[in-house]
């Protein structure tokens, strides 16, 4: 099938309502956040931080915060793209009932969506591992800037989880700060490798999928089970699965409809077609 025909078919599925979106890194690449598994992504030059390394190794933790402090200038400055705005519009049109994202960049909400289940958390939120208090990234940025006057290092690359590539020697002088309330250990409120997704987020997501007529996967290669399990569940329950992704995806055996294309182009077109099918909805 030609792409136009695929998008037209997808618009019929979406206009039928009851859509739950599952989004991944591919939705944010057009906002300048690299997708290290997608076609435009470069291989990572260092292994991702694990929960074990972060909590047990003070040197690894200091290096993480130094990279993350600088990397935030890119991640925190990213803006939603046409794909995020299209998803928010589909929610406004009441054809999308739920949004589950594997992204930690908050760009769905910045693009106007609400009620988003952030499976892997959000980099803009900081959590204290000792007292459980959460705070905003900006507050931490200011405290880290104050604790590290003149800290300046070359930013050479940014990874999706907010790391920056720097020599270890440049990182080891970085001063880490503790929780403003209790002095405890701070960590970005995101799920690291070696950590499990909090059970309430998983069950909320399964509930959304169970009530869906269509599970619409956007920009995910479904490499990790934390996202793929929802596709497996949908397929098992006889719920339609549609995938829009640039490049190969492990969801292909379960998808009734696949569009291999850039999301920033396809999703606005999808919105136009859905509006043409249901012209009254959301107006
Ligand atoms: Zn605390």
mmCIF file of C-alpha atoms and ligand atoms in Angstrom:
data_model
loop_
_atom_site.group_PDB
_atom_site.id
_atom_site.type_symbol
_atom_site.label_atom_id
_atom_site.label_comp_id
_atom_site.label_asym_id
_atom_site.label_seq_id
_atom_site.Cartn_x
_atom_site.Cartn_y
_atom_site.Cartn_z
ATOM 1 C CA UNK A 1 0.000 0.000 0.000
ATOM 2 C CA UNK A 2 1.105 3.541 -0.727
ATOM 3 C CA UNK A 3 1.769 5.858 2.205
ATOM 4 C CA UNK A 4 -1.299 8.025 1.445
ATOM 5 C CA UNK A 5 -3.490 4.963 1.472
ATOM 6 C CA UNK A 6 -1.966 3.759 4.752
ATOM 7 C CA UNK A 7 -2.545 7.136 6.413
ATOM 8 C CA UNK A 8 -6.126 7.194 5.079
ATOM 9 C CA UNK A 9 -6.748 3.746 6.579
ATOM 10 C CA UNK A 10 -5.147 4.846 9.852
ATOM 11 C CA UNK A 11 -7.415 7.921 9.927
ATOM 12 C CA UNK A 12 -10.452 5.620 9.720
ATOM 13 C CA UNK A 13 -9.200 3.615 12.693
ATOM 14 C CA UNK A 14 -8.484 6.765 14.690
ATOM 15 C CA UNK A 15 -11.802 8.469 13.817
ATOM 16 C CA UNK A 16 -13.468 5.336 15.208
ATOM 17 C CA UNK A 17 -12.314 6.656 18.661
ATOM 18 C CA UNK A 18 -11.050 4.698 21.647
ATOM 19 C CA UNK A 19 -7.401 5.261 20.689
ATOM 20 C CA UNK A 20 -4.592 4.872 23.214
ATOM 21 C CA UNK A 21 -1.202 6.264 22.165
ATOM 22 C CA UNK A 22 2.084 4.629 23.194
ATOM 23 C CA UNK A 23 4.953 6.945 22.288
ATOM 24 C CA UNK A 24 8.710 6.553 22.240
ATOM 25 C CA UNK A 25 11.909 8.440 21.470
ATOM 26 C CA UNK A 26 11.117 8.729 17.745
ATOM 27 C CA UNK A 27 8.392 11.266 18.542
ATOM 28 C CA UNK A 28 10.952 13.637 20.097
ATOM 29 C CA UNK A 29 13.823 13.348 17.600
ATOM 30 C CA UNK A 30 12.334 16.228 15.558
ATOM 31 C CA UNK A 31 12.564 18.324 18.742
ATOM 32 C CA UNK A 32 16.328 17.791 18.735
ATOM 33 C CA UNK A 33 16.424 15.008 21.309
ATOM 34 C CA UNK A 34 18.473 12.214 19.734
ATOM 35 C CA UNK A 35 17.008 8.702 19.490
ATOM 36 C CA UNK A 36 19.909 6.375 20.018
ATOM 37 C CA UNK A 37 17.986 3.381 18.681
ATOM 38 C CA UNK A 38 16.378 5.048 15.662
ATOM 39 C CA UNK A 39 17.805 5.674 12.192
ATOM 40 C CA UNK A 40 19.140 9.144 13.085
ATOM 41 C CA UNK A 41 20.675 8.090 16.369
ATOM 42 C CA UNK A 42 24.378 7.764 16.932
ATOM 43 C CA UNK A 43 25.677 4.975 19.107
ATOM 44 C CA UNK A 44 26.114 5.953 22.718
ATOM 45 C CA UNK A 45 29.692 6.431 23.747
ATOM 46 C CA UNK A 46 29.243 5.409 27.323
ATOM 47 C CA UNK A 47 26.901 2.905 28.911
ATOM 48 C CA UNK A 48 23.694 4.278 30.426
ATOM 49 C CA UNK A 49 23.641 4.933 34.147
ATOM 50 C CA UNK A 50 22.203 2.084 36.181
ATOM 51 C CA UNK A 51 20.367 2.498 39.460
ATOM 52 C CA UNK A 52 23.018 0.390 41.201
ATOM 53 C CA UNK A 53 25.924 2.512 39.947
ATOM 54 C CA UNK A 54 24.103 5.749 40.727
ATOM 55 C CA UNK A 55 23.276 4.850 44.323
ATOM 56 C CA UNK A 56 26.465 2.944 45.244
ATOM 57 C CA UNK A 57 29.277 4.722 43.408
ATOM 58 C CA UNK A 58 29.904 8.361 44.464
ATOM 59 C CA UNK A 59 32.302 8.955 41.540
ATOM 60 C CA UNK A 60 29.761 7.709 38.980
ATOM 61 C CA UNK A 61 27.095 9.827 40.654
ATOM 62 C CA UNK A 62 29.227 12.986 40.569
ATOM 63 C CA UNK A 63 30.052 12.431 36.882
ATOM 64 C CA UNK A 64 26.391 11.803 36.123
ATOM 65 C CA UNK A 65 25.284 15.057 37.760
ATOM 66 C CA UNK A 66 28.035 17.065 36.032
ATOM 67 C CA UNK A 67 27.013 15.723 32.606
ATOM 68 C CA UNK A 68 23.317 16.019 33.368
ATOM 69 C CA UNK A 69 23.704 19.599 34.646
ATOM 70 C CA UNK A 70 25.191 20.648 31.303
ATOM 71 C CA UNK A 71 22.997 18.366 29.179
ATOM 72 C CA UNK A 72 19.867 19.945 30.607
ATOM 73 C CA UNK A 73 20.575 23.066 28.552
ATOM 74 C CA UNK A 74 19.589 21.011 25.484
ATOM 75 C CA UNK A 75 16.947 18.702 26.944
ATOM 76 C CA UNK A 76 15.305 21.433 29.018
ATOM 77 C CA UNK A 77 15.265 23.837 26.075
ATOM 78 C CA UNK A 78 13.589 21.377 23.689
ATOM 79 C CA UNK A 79 10.192 22.402 22.325
ATOM 80 C CA UNK A 80 7.273 20.187 21.254
ATOM 81 C CA UNK A 81 7.114 19.471 17.522
ATOM 82 C CA UNK A 82 4.248 19.018 15.055
ATOM 83 C CA UNK A 83 3.904 15.369 16.158
ATOM 84 C CA UNK A 84 3.331 16.273 19.824
ATOM 85 C CA UNK A 85 0.838 18.973 18.842
ATOM 86 C CA UNK A 86 -1.010 16.512 16.576
ATOM 87 C CA UNK A 87 -1.394 14.017 19.443
ATOM 88 C CA UNK A 88 -2.770 16.799 21.680
ATOM 89 C CA UNK A 89 -5.227 17.758 18.921
ATOM 90 C CA UNK A 90 -6.416 14.132 18.627
ATOM 91 C CA UNK A 91 -6.994 14.154 22.388
ATOM 92 C CA UNK A 92 -8.945 17.418 22.039
ATOM 93 C CA UNK A 93 -11.026 15.791 19.280
ATOM 94 C CA UNK A 94 -11.865 13.050 21.826
ATOM 95 C CA UNK A 95 -10.610 10.278 19.562
ATOM 96 C CA UNK A 96 -7.560 9.643 21.782
ATOM 97 C CA UNK A 97 -8.534 8.485 25.280
ATOM 98 C CA UNK A 98 -5.104 7.950 26.784
ATOM 99 C CA UNK A 99 -1.415 8.643 26.242
ATOM 100 C CA UNK A 100 1.360 6.418 27.563
ATOM 101 C CA UNK A 101 4.907 7.595 26.903
ATOM 102 C CA UNK A 102 8.342 6.076 27.299
ATOM 103 C CA UNK A 103 9.856 9.567 26.936
ATOM 104 C CA UNK A 104 11.128 11.540 29.920
ATOM 105 C CA UNK A 105 11.138 14.970 28.220
ATOM 106 C CA UNK A 106 7.633 16.222 29.111
ATOM 107 C CA UNK A 107 7.041 17.295 25.493
ATOM 108 C CA UNK A 108 3.556 15.732 25.199
ATOM 109 C CA UNK A 109 2.333 18.041 27.981
ATOM 110 C CA UNK A 110 4.278 21.003 26.557
ATOM 111 C CA UNK A 111 2.453 20.315 23.271
ATOM 112 C CA UNK A 112 -0.933 20.571 25.009
ATOM 113 C CA UNK A 113 -1.711 16.963 26.018
ATOM 114 C CA UNK A 114 -2.967 16.076 29.499
ATOM 115 C CA UNK A 115 -3.284 12.967 31.656
ATOM 116 C CA UNK A 116 -0.085 11.512 30.179
ATOM 117 C CA UNK A 117 1.240 8.348 31.853
ATOM 118 C CA UNK A 118 5.012 8.855 31.987
ATOM 119 C CA UNK A 119 6.199 5.248 32.208
ATOM 120 C CA UNK A 120 9.833 6.164 32.735
ATOM 121 C CA UNK A 121 9.299 9.402 34.691
ATOM 122 C CA UNK A 122 10.320 12.953 33.840
ATOM 123 C CA UNK A 123 13.803 14.495 33.825
ATOM 124 C CA UNK A 124 12.403 17.846 34.951
ATOM 125 C CA UNK A 125 11.471 16.339 38.313
ATOM 126 C CA UNK A 126 14.013 15.572 41.029
ATOM 127 C CA UNK A 127 13.311 13.061 43.813
ATOM 128 C CA UNK A 128 15.002 12.571 47.191
ATOM 129 C CA UNK A 129 15.774 8.895 47.724
ATOM 130 C CA UNK A 130 15.726 9.375 51.501
ATOM 131 C CA UNK A 131 12.609 11.453 52.334
ATOM 132 C CA UNK A 132 10.738 11.028 49.032
ATOM 133 C CA UNK A 133 10.276 14.770 48.450
ATOM 134 C CA UNK A 134 10.165 15.877 44.818
ATOM 135 C CA UNK A 135 11.266 19.233 43.470
ATOM 136 C CA UNK A 136 11.716 20.984 40.145
ATOM 137 C CA UNK A 137 14.789 20.848 37.969
ATOM 138 C CA UNK A 138 15.186 24.624 37.891
ATOM 139 C CA UNK A 139 15.628 24.791 41.659
ATOM 140 C CA UNK A 140 18.379 22.165 41.441
ATOM 141 C CA UNK A 141 20.062 23.950 38.529
ATOM 142 C CA UNK A 142 20.320 27.081 40.656
ATOM 143 C CA UNK A 143 21.737 25.176 43.641
ATOM 144 C CA UNK A 144 24.270 23.334 41.440
ATOM 145 C CA UNK A 145 25.319 26.585 39.752
ATOM 146 C CA UNK A 146 25.873 28.137 43.190
ATOM 147 C CA UNK A 147 27.885 25.096 44.366
ATOM 148 C CA UNK A 148 30.005 25.076 41.184
ATOM 149 C CA UNK A 149 30.931 28.663 40.313
ATOM 150 C CA UNK A 150 32.786 28.836 37.029
ATOM 151 C CA UNK A 151 32.171 25.229 36.119
ATOM 152 C CA UNK A 152 32.464 25.283 32.370
ATOM 153 C CA UNK A 153 33.245 22.386 30.112
ATOM 154 C CA UNK A 154 32.850 21.692 26.436
ATOM 155 C CA UNK A 155 29.533 20.161 25.509
ATOM 156 C CA UNK A 156 30.219 17.752 22.689
ATOM 157 C CA UNK A 157 27.165 15.525 22.547
ATOM 158 C CA UNK A 158 23.851 14.976 24.240
ATOM 159 C CA UNK A 159 22.187 11.661 24.988
ATOM 160 C CA UNK A 160 18.421 11.157 25.356
ATOM 161 C CA UNK A 161 18.610 10.821 29.117
ATOM 162 C CA UNK A 162 20.339 14.169 29.453
ATOM 163 C CA UNK A 163 23.951 13.069 29.697
ATOM 164 C CA UNK A 164 26.751 15.026 28.088
ATOM 165 C CA UNK A 165 30.071 13.609 26.841
ATOM 166 C CA UNK A 166 32.990 15.033 28.818
ATOM 167 C CA UNK A 167 36.363 13.777 29.996
ATOM 168 C CA UNK A 168 36.232 12.222 33.423
ATOM 169 C CA UNK A 169 38.951 14.635 34.593
ATOM 170 C CA UNK A 170 36.643 17.568 33.791
ATOM 171 C CA UNK A 171 33.845 15.979 35.795
ATOM 172 C CA UNK A 172 35.605 14.957 38.962
ATOM 173 C CA UNK A 173 35.722 18.452 40.445
ATOM 174 C CA UNK A 174 31.945 18.813 40.263
ATOM 175 C CA UNK A 175 30.187 19.382 43.598
ATOM 176 C CA UNK A 176 26.925 17.475 44.067
ATOM 177 C CA UNK A 177 24.219 18.836 46.362
ATOM 178 C CA UNK A 178 21.802 16.889 48.593
ATOM 179 C CA UNK A 179 18.099 17.259 49.336
ATOM 180 C CA UNK A 180 17.272 20.803 50.533
ATOM 181 C CA UNK A 181 15.005 19.321 53.197
ATOM 182 C CA UNK A 182 16.901 16.364 54.664
ATOM 183 C CA UNK A 183 20.327 16.366 52.975
ATOM 184 C CA UNK A 184 19.539 12.987 51.391
ATOM 185 C CA UNK A 185 20.550 11.654 47.984
ATOM 186 C CA UNK A 186 18.862 13.303 44.977
ATOM 187 C CA UNK A 187 18.087 11.520 41.727
ATOM 188 C CA UNK A 188 16.216 12.588 38.595
ATOM 189 C CA UNK A 189 12.702 11.130 38.866
ATOM 190 C CA UNK A 190 13.277 8.759 35.954
ATOM 191 C CA UNK A 191 13.454 4.976 35.737
ATOM 192 C CA UNK A 192 17.054 3.902 35.246
ATOM 193 C CA UNK A 193 18.348 0.693 33.725
ATOM 194 C CA UNK A 194 18.149 -1.883 36.508
ATOM 195 C CA UNK A 195 15.032 -0.264 37.968
ATOM 196 C CA UNK A 196 11.453 -1.392 37.417
ATOM 197 C CA UNK A 197 8.631 0.902 36.339
ATOM 198 C CA UNK A 198 6.456 1.733 39.396
ATOM 199 C CA UNK A 199 3.533 -0.769 39.497
ATOM 200 C CA UNK A 200 0.814 1.925 39.601
ATOM 201 C CA UNK A 201 2.010 3.335 36.258
ATOM 202 C CA UNK A 202 2.075 -0.146 34.730
ATOM 203 C CA UNK A 203 -1.437 -0.995 35.929
ATOM 204 C CA UNK A 204 -2.826 2.392 34.780
ATOM 205 C CA UNK A 205 -1.323 1.699 31.363
ATOM 206 C CA UNK A 206 -2.725 -1.828 31.146
ATOM 207 C CA UNK A 207 -6.160 -0.432 32.142
ATOM 208 C CA UNK A 208 -5.975 2.127 29.332
ATOM 209 C CA UNK A 209 -4.956 -0.525 26.812
ATOM 210 C CA UNK A 210 -7.686 -2.936 27.956
ATOM 211 C CA UNK A 211 -10.372 -0.308 27.209
ATOM 212 C CA UNK A 212 -8.891 0.745 23.855
ATOM 213 C CA UNK A 213 -10.200 -0.041 20.393
ATOM 214 C CA UNK A 214 -6.845 0.846 18.861
ATOM 215 C CA UNK A 215 -3.353 0.986 20.334
ATOM 216 C CA UNK A 216 -1.398 3.538 18.294
ATOM 217 C CA UNK A 217 2.379 3.224 18.687
ATOM 218 C CA UNK A 218 4.267 6.404 17.732
ATOM 219 C CA UNK A 219 8.038 6.518 17.319
ATOM 220 C CA UNK A 220 9.027 3.434 19.230
ATOM 221 C CA UNK A 221 11.075 0.516 17.953
ATOM 222 C CA UNK A 222 9.569 -1.445 20.908
ATOM 223 C CA UNK A 223 12.996 -2.777 21.756
ATOM 224 C CA UNK A 224 12.421 -2.800 25.496
ATOM 225 C CA UNK A 225 9.763 -4.888 27.178
ATOM 226 C CA UNK A 226 8.517 -1.964 29.298
ATOM 227 C CA UNK A 227 6.742 -0.711 26.162
ATOM 228 C CA UNK A 228 6.411 -3.875 24.083
ATOM 229 C CA UNK A 229 4.307 -5.645 26.716
ATOM 230 C CA UNK A 230 1.387 -3.292 25.975
ATOM 231 C CA UNK A 231 1.495 -4.245 22.302
ATOM 232 C CA UNK A 232 1.579 -7.939 23.231
ATOM 233 C CA UNK A 233 -1.417 -7.436 25.537
ATOM 234 C CA UNK A 234 -3.380 -5.530 22.886
ATOM 235 C CA UNK A 235 -2.696 -8.213 20.282
ATOM 236 C CA UNK A 236 -3.745 -10.936 22.720
ATOM 237 C CA UNK A 237 -7.007 -9.101 23.520
ATOM 238 C CA UNK A 238 -7.823 -8.579 19.846
ATOM 239 C CA UNK A 239 -7.296 -4.788 20.070
ATOM 240 C CA UNK A 240 -6.072 -3.222 16.824
ATOM 241 C CA UNK A 241 -2.412 -2.228 16.789
ATOM 242 C CA UNK A 242 -1.150 0.510 14.452
ATOM 243 C CA UNK A 243 2.473 1.653 14.350
ATOM 244 C CA UNK A 244 3.925 4.870 12.935
ATOM 245 C CA UNK A 245 7.699 4.718 13.177
ATOM 246 C CA UNK A 246 10.711 5.553 11.064
ATOM 247 C CA UNK A 247 12.663 2.319 10.715
ATOM 248 C CA UNK A 248 12.172 -1.255 11.891
ATOM 249 C CA UNK A 249 10.142 -2.113 14.974
ATOM 250 C CA UNK A 250 9.726 -5.284 16.992
ATOM 251 C CA UNK A 251 5.983 -4.690 17.024
ATOM 252 C CA UNK A 252 5.610 -5.535 13.344
ATOM 253 C CA UNK A 253 4.239 -9.098 13.881
ATOM 254 C CA UNK A 254 1.372 -7.633 15.943
ATOM 255 C CA UNK A 255 0.521 -4.573 13.860
ATOM 256 C CA UNK A 256 -2.492 -4.500 11.548
ATOM 257 C CA UNK A 257 -1.224 -1.243 10.102
ATOM 258 C CA UNK A 258 2.323 0.125 9.800
ATOM 259 C CA UNK A 259 3.501 3.485 8.475
ATOM 260 C CA UNK A 260 7.279 3.846 8.110
ATOM 261 C CA UNK A 261 7.773 7.615 7.977
ATOM 262 C CA UNK A 262 8.741 10.720 9.949
ATOM 263 C CA UNK A 263 6.094 11.489 12.568
ATOM 264 C CA UNK A 264 6.250 15.265 12.152
ATOM 265 C CA UNK A 265 4.923 14.840 8.606
ATOM 266 C CA UNK A 266 2.469 11.956 9.072
ATOM 267 C CA UNK A 267 0.699 13.054 12.259
ATOM 268 C CA UNK A 268 -0.506 16.495 11.087
ATOM 269 C CA UNK A 269 -1.782 14.762 7.944
ATOM 270 C CA UNK A 270 -3.540 12.199 10.140
ATOM 271 C CA UNK A 271 -5.209 15.021 12.096
ATOM 272 C CA UNK A 272 -6.458 16.665 8.876
ATOM 273 C CA UNK A 273 -7.954 13.391 7.686
ATOM 274 C CA UNK A 274 -9.584 12.645 11.056
ATOM 275 C CA UNK A 275 -11.069 16.160 11.146
ATOM 276 C CA UNK A 276 -12.451 15.576 7.649
ATOM 277 C CA UNK A 277 -14.112 12.319 8.773
ATOM 278 C CA UNK A 278 -15.507 13.754 12.058
ATOM 279 C CA UNK A 279 -15.852 17.494 11.303
ATOM 280 C CA UNK A 280 -17.940 18.286 14.412
ATOM 281 C CA UNK A 281 -15.754 16.639 17.045
ATOM 282 C CA UNK A 282 -13.920 19.036 19.341
ATOM 283 C CA UNK A 283 -15.075 22.199 17.583
HETATM 284 ZN ZN1 LIG B 1 15.084 14.498 51.437
#
